[in-house]
Amino acid sequence: MKSLKELEEIKQKTLDSVNLRKDRSGGTRVVVGMATCGIAAGARPVLLAFLEEVKKRNLGDVTVSQTGCIGVCRLEPMVEVYRPGEEKVTYVKMTADKVKRVVAEHIVNGRPVTEFTIGAAE
Amino acid sequence: MKIFIRESPKEGRLWVSVRDNGRGMDENEAAKAADPFYTTRITRKVGLGIPLFKASAEATDGSFEIRSKKGEGTEIAAMFHTSHIDCLPLGKIEDSIAALIFMNPEMDIEYIHECCSNRFKLDTREIKKVLGDVSISLPEVVDWIKEYVRNGLDELNGGVGNEIS
Ligand SMILES: Nc1ncnc2c1ncn2[C@@H]1O[C@H](COP(=O)(O)OP(=O)(O)OP(=O)(O)O)[C@@H](O)[C@H]1O
Ligand code: FES
Ligand SMILES: [Mg+2]
């Protein structure tokens, strides 16, 4: 059972590891398109899957954020990944399962999952 | 923002209401809000949020209402007949709530869910009070919210939640 006490513990843990988390701005950014069309296509579980992976793998320098519209409804859910010093990679028709691979192969190991990218879909 | 959901399995009805104290709409705007071709978005020409919500309620022979006042806020409410064959499942509410809070960390969000005579309540102001300077959008916190809502709803339906006095 989740309790407010557990929330207190999360807070304490975060404050204790403040050095690990102090500056994510130089790290990888993940942006999930969350307009109604994206949500209807399944963007919500995709967003939550990214958060879950970041939490599980303790990826202190990765920020996950959302934006309204990335622009191509039929390719939603769409996700943009920005790694410092590299070109943006846009993933399309994402699912929670695909998120696991993108995190493992691209975000952690630096190799984009080409087959999920907008380039492969077009 | 206040989200209120009430389920009455006995009556086979479900009520959903979403209220905010945002910019509100005048009569004319509110009347058009349920039209898919009305939107103040600049990124595309259709706005689907309200039309989809309205259509899903009406598909069950339910009802939909929008009340708004410019500068004061808006309430959107719908009633669903849950035994109607076209009634869509509520889905993973914990995901919806967790994502909503993550996406709007600065917004105060209250979520109340009633079923039978039980009630579950989540208030981001209380969570923020506990967290202090720690962000409510932290992955660990979002996960806590998800689990907290899931547990709360399981209790509601198991009938072991807090009785409303
Ligand atoms: N709570 C609200 N307060 C003020 N204006 C609103 C509110 N909800 C909707 N509107 C107005 O009604 C329009 C239509 O809303 P709707 O949710 O159907 O589509 P949208 O938000 O424009 O796009 P989408 O939901 O598809 O992402 C909005 O663009 C906005 O101008
Ligand atoms: S409206 Fe669908 S991607 Fe922007
Ligand atoms: Mg909308």
PDB file of C-alpha atoms and ligand atoms in Angstrom, chain A residues 35 37 69-73 76, chain B residues 44, ligand 2:
ATOM      1  CA  ALA A  35      -1.878  16.434 -28.021  1.00  0.00           C
ATOM      2  CA  CYS A  37      -4.419  12.910 -31.248  1.00  0.00           C
ATOM      3  CA  CYS A  69       1.852  18.623 -31.167  1.00  0.00           C
ATOM      4  CA  ILE A  70       4.779  17.284 -33.143  1.00  0.00           C
ATOM      5  CA  GLY A  71       2.868  17.619 -36.376  1.00  0.00           C
ATOM      6  CA  VAL A  72       2.121  14.317 -38.104  1.00  0.00           C
ATOM      7  CA  CYS A  73      -1.037  12.840 -36.583  1.00  0.00           C
ATOM      8  CA  GLU A  76       1.577   9.364 -33.474  1.00  0.00           C
TER       9      GLU A  76
ATOM     10  CA  ARG B  44      -3.995  22.241 -36.542  1.00  0.00           C
TER      11      ARG B  44
HETATM   12  S1  FES C   2      -2.231  17.384 -34.123  1.00  0.00           S
HETATM   13 FE1  FES C   2      -1.646  15.376 -34.363  1.00  0.00          FE
HETATM   14  S2  FES C   2       0.438  15.512 -34.305  1.00  0.00           S
HETATM   15 FE2  FES C   2      -0.179  17.511 -33.854  1.00  0.00          FE
END
